[in-house]
Coordinates of C-alpha atoms in Angstrom, one line a residue:
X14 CA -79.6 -35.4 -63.6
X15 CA -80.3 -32.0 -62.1
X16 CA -78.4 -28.8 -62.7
X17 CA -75.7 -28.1 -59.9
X18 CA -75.5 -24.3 -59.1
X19 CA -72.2 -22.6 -60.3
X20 CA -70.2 -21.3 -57.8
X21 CA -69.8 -17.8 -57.5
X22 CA -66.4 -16.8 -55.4
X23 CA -67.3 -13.8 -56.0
X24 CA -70.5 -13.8 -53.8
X25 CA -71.8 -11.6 -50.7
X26 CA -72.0 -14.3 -48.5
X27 CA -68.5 -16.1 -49.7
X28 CA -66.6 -13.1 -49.0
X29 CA -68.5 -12.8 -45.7
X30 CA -67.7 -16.1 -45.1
X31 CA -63.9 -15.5 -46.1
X32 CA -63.6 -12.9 -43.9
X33 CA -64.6 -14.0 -40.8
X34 CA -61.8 -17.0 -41.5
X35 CA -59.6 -14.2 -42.2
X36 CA -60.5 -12.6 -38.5
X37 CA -60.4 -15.6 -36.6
X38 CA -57.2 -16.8 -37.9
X39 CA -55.8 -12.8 -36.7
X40 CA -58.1 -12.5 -33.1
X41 CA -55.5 -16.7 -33.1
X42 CA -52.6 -14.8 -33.5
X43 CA -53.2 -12.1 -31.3
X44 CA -54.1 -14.5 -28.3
X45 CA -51.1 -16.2 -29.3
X46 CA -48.4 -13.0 -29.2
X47 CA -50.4 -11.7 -26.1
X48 CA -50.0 -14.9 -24.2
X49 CA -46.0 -14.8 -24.9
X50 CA -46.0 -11.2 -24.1
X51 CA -47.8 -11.6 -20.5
X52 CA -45.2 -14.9 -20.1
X53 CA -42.0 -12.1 -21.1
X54 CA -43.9 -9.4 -18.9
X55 CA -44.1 -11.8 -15.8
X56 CA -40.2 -13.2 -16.5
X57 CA -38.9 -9.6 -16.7
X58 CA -40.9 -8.6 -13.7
X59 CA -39.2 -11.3 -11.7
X60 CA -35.7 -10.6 -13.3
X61 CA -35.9 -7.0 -12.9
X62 CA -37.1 -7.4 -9.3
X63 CA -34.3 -9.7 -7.9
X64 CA -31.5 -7.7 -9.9
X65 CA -32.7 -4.4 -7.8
X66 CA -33.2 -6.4 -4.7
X67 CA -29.9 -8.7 -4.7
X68 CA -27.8 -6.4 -6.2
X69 CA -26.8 -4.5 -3.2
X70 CA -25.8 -7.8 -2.1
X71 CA -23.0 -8.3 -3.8
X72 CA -21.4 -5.3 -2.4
X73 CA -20.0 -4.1 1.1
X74 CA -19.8 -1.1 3.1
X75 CA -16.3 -0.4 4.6
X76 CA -14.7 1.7 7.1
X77 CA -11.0 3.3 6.9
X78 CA -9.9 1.8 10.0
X79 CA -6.1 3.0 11.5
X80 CA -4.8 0.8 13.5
X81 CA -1.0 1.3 14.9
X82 CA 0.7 -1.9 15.1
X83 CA 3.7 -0.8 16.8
X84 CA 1.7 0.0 19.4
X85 CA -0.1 -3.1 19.2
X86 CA 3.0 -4.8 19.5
X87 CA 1.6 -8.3 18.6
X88 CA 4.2 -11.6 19.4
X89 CA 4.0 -12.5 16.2
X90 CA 7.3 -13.3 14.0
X91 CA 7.6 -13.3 10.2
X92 CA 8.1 -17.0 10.1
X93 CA 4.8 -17.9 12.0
X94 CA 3.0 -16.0 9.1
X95 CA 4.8 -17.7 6.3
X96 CA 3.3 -20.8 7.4
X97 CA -0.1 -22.9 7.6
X98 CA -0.3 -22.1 11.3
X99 CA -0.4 -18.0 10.6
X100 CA -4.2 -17.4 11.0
X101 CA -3.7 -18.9 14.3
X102 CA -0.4 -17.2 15.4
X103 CA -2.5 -13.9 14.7
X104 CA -5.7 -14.5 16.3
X105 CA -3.4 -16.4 19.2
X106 CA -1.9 -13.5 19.4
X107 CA -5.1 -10.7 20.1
X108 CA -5.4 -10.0 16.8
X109 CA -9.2 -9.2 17.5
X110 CA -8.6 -7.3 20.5
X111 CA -6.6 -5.0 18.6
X112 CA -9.0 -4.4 15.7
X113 CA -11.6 -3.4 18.6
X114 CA -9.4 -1.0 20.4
X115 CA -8.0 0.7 17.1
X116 CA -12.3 1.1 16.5
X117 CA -12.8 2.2 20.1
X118 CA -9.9 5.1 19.6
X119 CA -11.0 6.1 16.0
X120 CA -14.8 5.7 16.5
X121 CA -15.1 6.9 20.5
X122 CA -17.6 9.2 20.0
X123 CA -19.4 6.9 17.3
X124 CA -20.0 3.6 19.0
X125 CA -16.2 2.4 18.6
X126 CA -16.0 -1.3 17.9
X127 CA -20.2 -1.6 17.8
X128 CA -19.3 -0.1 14.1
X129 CA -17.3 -3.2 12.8
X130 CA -18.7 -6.4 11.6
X131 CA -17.8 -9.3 13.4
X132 CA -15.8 -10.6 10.7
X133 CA -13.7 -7.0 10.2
X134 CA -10.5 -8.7 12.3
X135 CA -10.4 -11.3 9.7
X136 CA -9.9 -8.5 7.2
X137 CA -7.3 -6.9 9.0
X138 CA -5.8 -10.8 9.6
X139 CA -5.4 -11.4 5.7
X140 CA -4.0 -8.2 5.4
X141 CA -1.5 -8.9 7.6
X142 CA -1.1 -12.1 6.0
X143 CA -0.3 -10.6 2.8
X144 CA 1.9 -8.0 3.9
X145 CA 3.8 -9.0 7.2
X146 CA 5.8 -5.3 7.2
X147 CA 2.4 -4.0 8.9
X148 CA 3.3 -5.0 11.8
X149 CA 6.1 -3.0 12.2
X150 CA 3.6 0.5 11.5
X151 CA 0.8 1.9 11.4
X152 CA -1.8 1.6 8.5
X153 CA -5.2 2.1 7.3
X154 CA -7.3 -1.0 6.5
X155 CA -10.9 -0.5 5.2
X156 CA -12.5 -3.2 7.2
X157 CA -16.4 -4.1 6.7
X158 CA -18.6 -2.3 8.8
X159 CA -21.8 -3.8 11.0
X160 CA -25.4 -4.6 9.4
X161 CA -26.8 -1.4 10.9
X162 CA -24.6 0.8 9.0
X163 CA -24.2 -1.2 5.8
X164 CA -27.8 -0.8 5.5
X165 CA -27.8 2.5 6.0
X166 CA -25.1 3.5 3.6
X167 CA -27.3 1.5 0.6
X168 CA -30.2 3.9 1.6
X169 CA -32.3 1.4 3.9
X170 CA -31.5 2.1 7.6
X171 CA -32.3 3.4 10.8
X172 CA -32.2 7.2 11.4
X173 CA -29.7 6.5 14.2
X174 CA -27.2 4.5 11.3
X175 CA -28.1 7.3 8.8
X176 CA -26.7 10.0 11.4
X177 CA -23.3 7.9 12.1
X178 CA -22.8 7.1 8.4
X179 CA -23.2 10.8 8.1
X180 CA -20.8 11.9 10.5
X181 CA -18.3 9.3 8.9
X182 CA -18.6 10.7 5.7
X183 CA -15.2 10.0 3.2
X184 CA -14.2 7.4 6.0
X185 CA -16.8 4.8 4.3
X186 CA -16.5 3.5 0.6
X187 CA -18.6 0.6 -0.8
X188 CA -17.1 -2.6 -2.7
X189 CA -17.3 -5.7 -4.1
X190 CA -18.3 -8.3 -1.4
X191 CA -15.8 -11.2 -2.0
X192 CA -17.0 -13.5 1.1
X193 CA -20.3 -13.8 0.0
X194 CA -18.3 -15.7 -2.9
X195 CA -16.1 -17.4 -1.0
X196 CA -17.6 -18.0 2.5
X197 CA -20.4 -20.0 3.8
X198 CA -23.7 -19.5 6.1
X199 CA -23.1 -17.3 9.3
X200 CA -25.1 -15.6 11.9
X201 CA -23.9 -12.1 10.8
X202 CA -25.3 -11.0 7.6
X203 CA -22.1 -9.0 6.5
X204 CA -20.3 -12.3 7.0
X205 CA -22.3 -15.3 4.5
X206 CA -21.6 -16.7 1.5
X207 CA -22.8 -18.5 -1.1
X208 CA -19.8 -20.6 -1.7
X209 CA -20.8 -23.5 0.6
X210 CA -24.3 -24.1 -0.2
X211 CA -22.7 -23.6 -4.0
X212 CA -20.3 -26.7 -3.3
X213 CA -22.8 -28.3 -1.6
X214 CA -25.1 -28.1 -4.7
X215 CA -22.4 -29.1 -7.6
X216 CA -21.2 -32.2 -4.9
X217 CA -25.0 -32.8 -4.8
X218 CA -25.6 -32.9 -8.5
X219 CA -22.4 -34.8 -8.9
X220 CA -24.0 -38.3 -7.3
X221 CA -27.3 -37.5 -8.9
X222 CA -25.8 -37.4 -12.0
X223 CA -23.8 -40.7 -11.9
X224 CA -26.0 -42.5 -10.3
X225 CA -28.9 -41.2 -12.3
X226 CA -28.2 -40.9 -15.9
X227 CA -26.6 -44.6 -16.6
X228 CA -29.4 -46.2 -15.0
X229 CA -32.1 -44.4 -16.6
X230 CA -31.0 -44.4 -20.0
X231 CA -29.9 -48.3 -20.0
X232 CA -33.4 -48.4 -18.5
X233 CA -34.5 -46.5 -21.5
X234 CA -32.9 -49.2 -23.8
X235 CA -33.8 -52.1 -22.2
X236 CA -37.9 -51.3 -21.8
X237 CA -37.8 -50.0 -25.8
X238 CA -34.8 -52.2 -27.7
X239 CA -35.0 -55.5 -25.5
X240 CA -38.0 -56.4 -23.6
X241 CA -41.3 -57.9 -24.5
X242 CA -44.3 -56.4 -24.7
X243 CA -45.9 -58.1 -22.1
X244 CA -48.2 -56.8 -18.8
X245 CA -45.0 -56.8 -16.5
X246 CA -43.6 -54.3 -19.1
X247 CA -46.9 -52.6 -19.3
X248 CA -46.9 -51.9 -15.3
X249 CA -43.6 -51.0 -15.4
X250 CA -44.0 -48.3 -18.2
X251 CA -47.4 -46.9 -16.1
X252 CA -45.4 -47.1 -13.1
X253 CA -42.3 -45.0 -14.4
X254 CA -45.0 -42.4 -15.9
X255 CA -46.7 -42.1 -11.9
X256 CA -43.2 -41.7 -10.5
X257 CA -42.5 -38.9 -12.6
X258 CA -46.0 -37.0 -11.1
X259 CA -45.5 -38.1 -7.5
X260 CA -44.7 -34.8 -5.1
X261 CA -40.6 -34.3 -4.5
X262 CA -41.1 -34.5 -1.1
X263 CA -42.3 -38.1 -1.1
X264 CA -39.4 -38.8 -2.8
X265 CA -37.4 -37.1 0.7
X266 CA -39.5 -39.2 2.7
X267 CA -38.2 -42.4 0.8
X268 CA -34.7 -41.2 1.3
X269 CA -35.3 -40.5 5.4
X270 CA -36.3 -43.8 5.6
X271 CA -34.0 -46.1 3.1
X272 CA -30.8 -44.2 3.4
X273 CA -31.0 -42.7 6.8
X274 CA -32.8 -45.0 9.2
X275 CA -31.9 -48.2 7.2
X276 CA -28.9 -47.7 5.4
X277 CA -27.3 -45.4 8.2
X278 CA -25.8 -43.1 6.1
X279 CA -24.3 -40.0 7.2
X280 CA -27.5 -37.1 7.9
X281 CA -27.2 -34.0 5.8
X282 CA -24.6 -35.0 3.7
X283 CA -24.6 -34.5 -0.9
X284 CA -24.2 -38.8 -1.2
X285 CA -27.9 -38.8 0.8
X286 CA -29.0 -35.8 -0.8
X287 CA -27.9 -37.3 -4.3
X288 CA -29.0 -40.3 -3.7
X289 CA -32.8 -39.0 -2.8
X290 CA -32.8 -36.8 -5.9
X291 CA -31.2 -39.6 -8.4
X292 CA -34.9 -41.3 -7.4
X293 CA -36.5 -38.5 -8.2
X294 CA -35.3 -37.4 -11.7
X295 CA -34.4 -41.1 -13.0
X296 CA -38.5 -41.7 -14.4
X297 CA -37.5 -38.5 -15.7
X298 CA -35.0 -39.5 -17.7
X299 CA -36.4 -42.9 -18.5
X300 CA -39.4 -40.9 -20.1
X301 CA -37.0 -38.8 -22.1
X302 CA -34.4 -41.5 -23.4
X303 CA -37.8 -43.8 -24.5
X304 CA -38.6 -41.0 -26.4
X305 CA -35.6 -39.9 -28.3
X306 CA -34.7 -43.7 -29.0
X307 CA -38.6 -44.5 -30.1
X308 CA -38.0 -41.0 -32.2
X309 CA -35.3 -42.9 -34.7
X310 CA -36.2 -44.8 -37.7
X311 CA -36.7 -48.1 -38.0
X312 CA -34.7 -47.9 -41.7
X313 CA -31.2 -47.4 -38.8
X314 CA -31.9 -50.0 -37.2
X315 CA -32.5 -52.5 -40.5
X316 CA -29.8 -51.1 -42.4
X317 CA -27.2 -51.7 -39.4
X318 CA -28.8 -55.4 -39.2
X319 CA -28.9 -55.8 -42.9
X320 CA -24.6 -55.3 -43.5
X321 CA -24.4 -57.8 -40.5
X322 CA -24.4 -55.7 -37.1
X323 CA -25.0 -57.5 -34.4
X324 CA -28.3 -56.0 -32.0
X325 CA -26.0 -54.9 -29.7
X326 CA -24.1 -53.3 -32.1
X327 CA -27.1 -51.5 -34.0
X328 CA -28.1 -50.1 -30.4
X329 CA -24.9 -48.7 -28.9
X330 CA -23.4 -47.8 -32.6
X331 CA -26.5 -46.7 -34.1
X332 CA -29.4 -45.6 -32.4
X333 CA -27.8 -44.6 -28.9
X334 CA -25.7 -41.9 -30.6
X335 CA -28.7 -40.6 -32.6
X336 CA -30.9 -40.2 -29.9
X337 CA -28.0 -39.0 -27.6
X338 CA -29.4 -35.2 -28.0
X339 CA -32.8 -35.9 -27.0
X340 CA -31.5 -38.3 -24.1
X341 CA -29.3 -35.3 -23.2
X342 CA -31.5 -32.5 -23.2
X343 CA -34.0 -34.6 -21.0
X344 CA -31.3 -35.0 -18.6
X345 CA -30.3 -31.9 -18.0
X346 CA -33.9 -30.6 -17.7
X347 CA -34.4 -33.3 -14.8
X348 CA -30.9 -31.9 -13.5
X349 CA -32.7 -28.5 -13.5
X350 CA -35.5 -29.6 -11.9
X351 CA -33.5 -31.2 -9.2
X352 CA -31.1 -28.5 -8.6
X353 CA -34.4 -26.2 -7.5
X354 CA -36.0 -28.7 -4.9
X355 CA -35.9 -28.3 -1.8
X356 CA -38.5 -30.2 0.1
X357 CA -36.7 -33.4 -0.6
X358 CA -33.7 -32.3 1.0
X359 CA -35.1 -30.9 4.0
X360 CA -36.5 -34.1 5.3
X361 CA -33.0 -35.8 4.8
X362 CA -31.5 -33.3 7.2
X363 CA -30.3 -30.8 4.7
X364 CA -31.4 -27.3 6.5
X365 CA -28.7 -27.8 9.2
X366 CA -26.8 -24.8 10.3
X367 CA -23.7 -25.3 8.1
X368 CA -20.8 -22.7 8.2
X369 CA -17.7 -23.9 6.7
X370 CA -17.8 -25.4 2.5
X371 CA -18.5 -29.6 2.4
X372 CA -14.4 -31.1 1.5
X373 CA -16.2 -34.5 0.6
X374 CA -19.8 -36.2 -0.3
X375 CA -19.9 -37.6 3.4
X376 CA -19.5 -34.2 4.6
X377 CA -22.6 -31.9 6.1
X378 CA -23.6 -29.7 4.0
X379 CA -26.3 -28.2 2.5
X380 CA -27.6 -26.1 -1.0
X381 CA -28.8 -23.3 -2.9
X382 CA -32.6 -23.6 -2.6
X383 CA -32.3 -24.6 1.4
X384 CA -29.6 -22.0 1.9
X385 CA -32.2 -19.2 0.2
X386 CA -35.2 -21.1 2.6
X387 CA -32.8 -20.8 5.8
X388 CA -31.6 -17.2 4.8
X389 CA -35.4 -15.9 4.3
X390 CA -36.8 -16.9 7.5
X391 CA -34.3 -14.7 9.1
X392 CA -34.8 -11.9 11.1
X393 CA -32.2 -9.6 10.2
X394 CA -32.6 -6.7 7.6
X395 CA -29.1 -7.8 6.0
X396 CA -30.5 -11.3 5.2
X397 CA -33.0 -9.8 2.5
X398 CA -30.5 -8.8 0.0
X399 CA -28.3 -11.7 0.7
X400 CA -31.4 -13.5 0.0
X401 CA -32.1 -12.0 -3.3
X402 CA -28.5 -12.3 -4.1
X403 CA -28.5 -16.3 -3.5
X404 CA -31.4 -16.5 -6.1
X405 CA -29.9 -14.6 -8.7
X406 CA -27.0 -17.1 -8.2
X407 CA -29.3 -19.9 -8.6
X408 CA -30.9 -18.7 -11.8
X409 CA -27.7 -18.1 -13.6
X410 CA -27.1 -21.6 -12.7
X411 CA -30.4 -22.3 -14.0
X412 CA -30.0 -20.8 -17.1
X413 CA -26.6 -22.4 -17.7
X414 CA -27.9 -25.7 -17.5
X415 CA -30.5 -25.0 -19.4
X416 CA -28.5 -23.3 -21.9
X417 CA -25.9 -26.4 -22.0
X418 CA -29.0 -28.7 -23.1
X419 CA -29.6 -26.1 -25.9
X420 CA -25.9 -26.8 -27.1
X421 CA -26.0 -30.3 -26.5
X422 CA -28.9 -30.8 -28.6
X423 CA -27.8 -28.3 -31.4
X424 CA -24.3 -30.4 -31.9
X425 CA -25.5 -33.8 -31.3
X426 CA -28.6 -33.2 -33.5
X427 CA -28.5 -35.1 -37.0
X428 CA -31.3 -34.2 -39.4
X429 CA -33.0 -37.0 -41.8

């Protein structure tokens, strides 16, 4: 036997040796921190960016608009506005005629009614609506003024605004916007809101949803609990993994062709759009639930079999509530995903020019991502913020949903 040579730790070349471990495990780290900083950097950038650009669009510019309705003398009785029939009793009446020539005598040497937003009679309308007595006198109602100047009083118009929003001075006040909440697409940007493509996303969701999540997670059980391993199984599981990388828009093209030019379903309505985008996220899901089932341990399922469950009973009372969190979090990650496409749904019709909220699934309509698409290819000035505004709707959407899989898998979660 030969000698071995002891082992000195405390060597030149060991502690060499040691400390270039030491520095590649820190130059590790510090690739690591700077790549989640850069990601942070690159999120705030966007956040910060839409905040400062959509902000101004949830806010108004008004005018203090007097309008004598005496004068007016609208044929117009108390009992026609106590009714369902009042907003046509008052625009029946020449409402709008009145709202122009109270701006034309106010505003004569300012541009009169070119000052007021097309919508700024329906202002004056609810008002009335809410407080018949108006009629009999006169009163001031700040009414919403036209894109020009609302531009212009946020800091971002035409010298020709800025010298009329100067010469109105106290007369204009800014606000909260409620239409954009409440009202749909329009021509006039001080006049959109996000409320129909809004519906038209949660009635969207709604049918992907239903349709979506039971098949895909009984798909889930069947391909992992029940069938045999066989190569029918095996092209089935490769095909679900390729349908979960094919481009959303193939997935619109499938839906022109099955459910508008076959089936004959109603164009640019959320049971088509659902429909297209239950396709798209069900691999999605299938993925997922195969996972969080194949994720529970073998011991459930032969300690449920071994006091006398029957298979059945081990799946749906055993390992379908366990791997309920990871089935859930998929889902709503797939929801996410869906909620943001928009290719799909324009080639099934969905980019139509849509101005009052969907009341049913059969109903046009259309949703957040087309509604941004439509409102950014605008020409108008006023469009940009609204534009910016839409997003930052769609985000804290976004974020909701993603923050409701982060619950969901947080409560259902059991820990072995």
């Amino acid at each position: 036997m030969t000698d071995r040579a002891p082992t000195d730790w405390r060597t030149d070349a060991m502690r060499r040796r040691i400390a270039r471990r030491y520095a590649s495990e820190r130059r590790f780290r510090m690739l690591g921190l700077g790549a989640i900083i850069l990601s942070a950097a690159f999120l705030a950038f966007l956040i910060i960016t839409m905040v400062m650009q959509g902000a101004a669009g949830f806010a108004e510019t008004r005018v203090a608009l007097p309008i004598d309705f005496r004068a007016a003398e609208l044929n117009v009785t108390p009992e026609q506005l106590r009714g369902d029939r009042a907003d046509l009793a008052l625009a029946g009446a020449g409402l709008e005629n009145v709202v122009d020539g109270a701006a034309g005598t106010a505003f004569s040497t300012l541009g009169g009614a070119e000052l007021l937003s097309d919508g700024a009679w329906l202002r004056v309308r609810d008002a009335v609506k809410a407080d018949p007595s108006l009629l009999r006198r006169s009163a001031v109602v700040d009414v919403p003024v036209a894109t020009d100047l609302d531009m212009a009083f946020k800091g971002e118009g035409t010298p020709v605004a800025e010298r009329i929003v100067t010469a109105l001075g106290d007369k204009l006040s800014r606000g909260l916007n409620r239409d954009f909440f409440g009202g749909a697409d329009s021509s006039d940007p001080t006049r959109v809101g996000i409320w129909g493509a809004l519906k038209g996303s949660l009635l969207t969701m709604l049918v992907t949803l239903v349709i979506a999540f039971p098949i895909g997670v009984l798909s889930a059980l069947y391909l992992e609990e029940y069938a045999p391993r066989n190569r029918w199984t095996d092209l089935i599981e490769v095909s679900i993994n390729n349908l979960a990388a094919v481009p959303s828009i193939i997935f619109g093209l499938l839906g022109l062709a099955v459910f508008l030019n076959t089936l004959g379903l109603p164009r640019s309505a959320p049971i088509v759009g659902g429909l297209t985008l239950a396709l798209m996220t069900m691999p999605v899901i299938v993925i997922a639930g195969r996972n969080a089932i194949k994720a529970v341990p073998p011991s459930i399922r032969d300690a449920a079999l071994g006091i006398g469950a029957s298979p059945v009973q081990v799946v749906f009372h055993h390992v379908l509530p366990l791997a309920l969190p990871g089935i859930l979090t998929g889902t709503i990650i797939g929801m996410a995903r869906a909620l943001g496409e928009t290719a799909p749904l324009l080639m099934i019709g969905m980019r139509a020019f849509i101005a009052a909220p969907p009341e049913g699934l059969a109903d046009p309509a259309t949703v957040l991502p087309v509604q941004i698409f439509l409102w950014s290819d605008e020409v108008a000035r006023g469009f940009v913020e609204k534009t910016s505004a839409a997003i930052i709707v769609l985000l804290v959407f976004l974020l909701a949903m993603n923050g409701l899989a982060i619950y969901l898998r947080n409560r259902f979660e059991t820990r072995w």
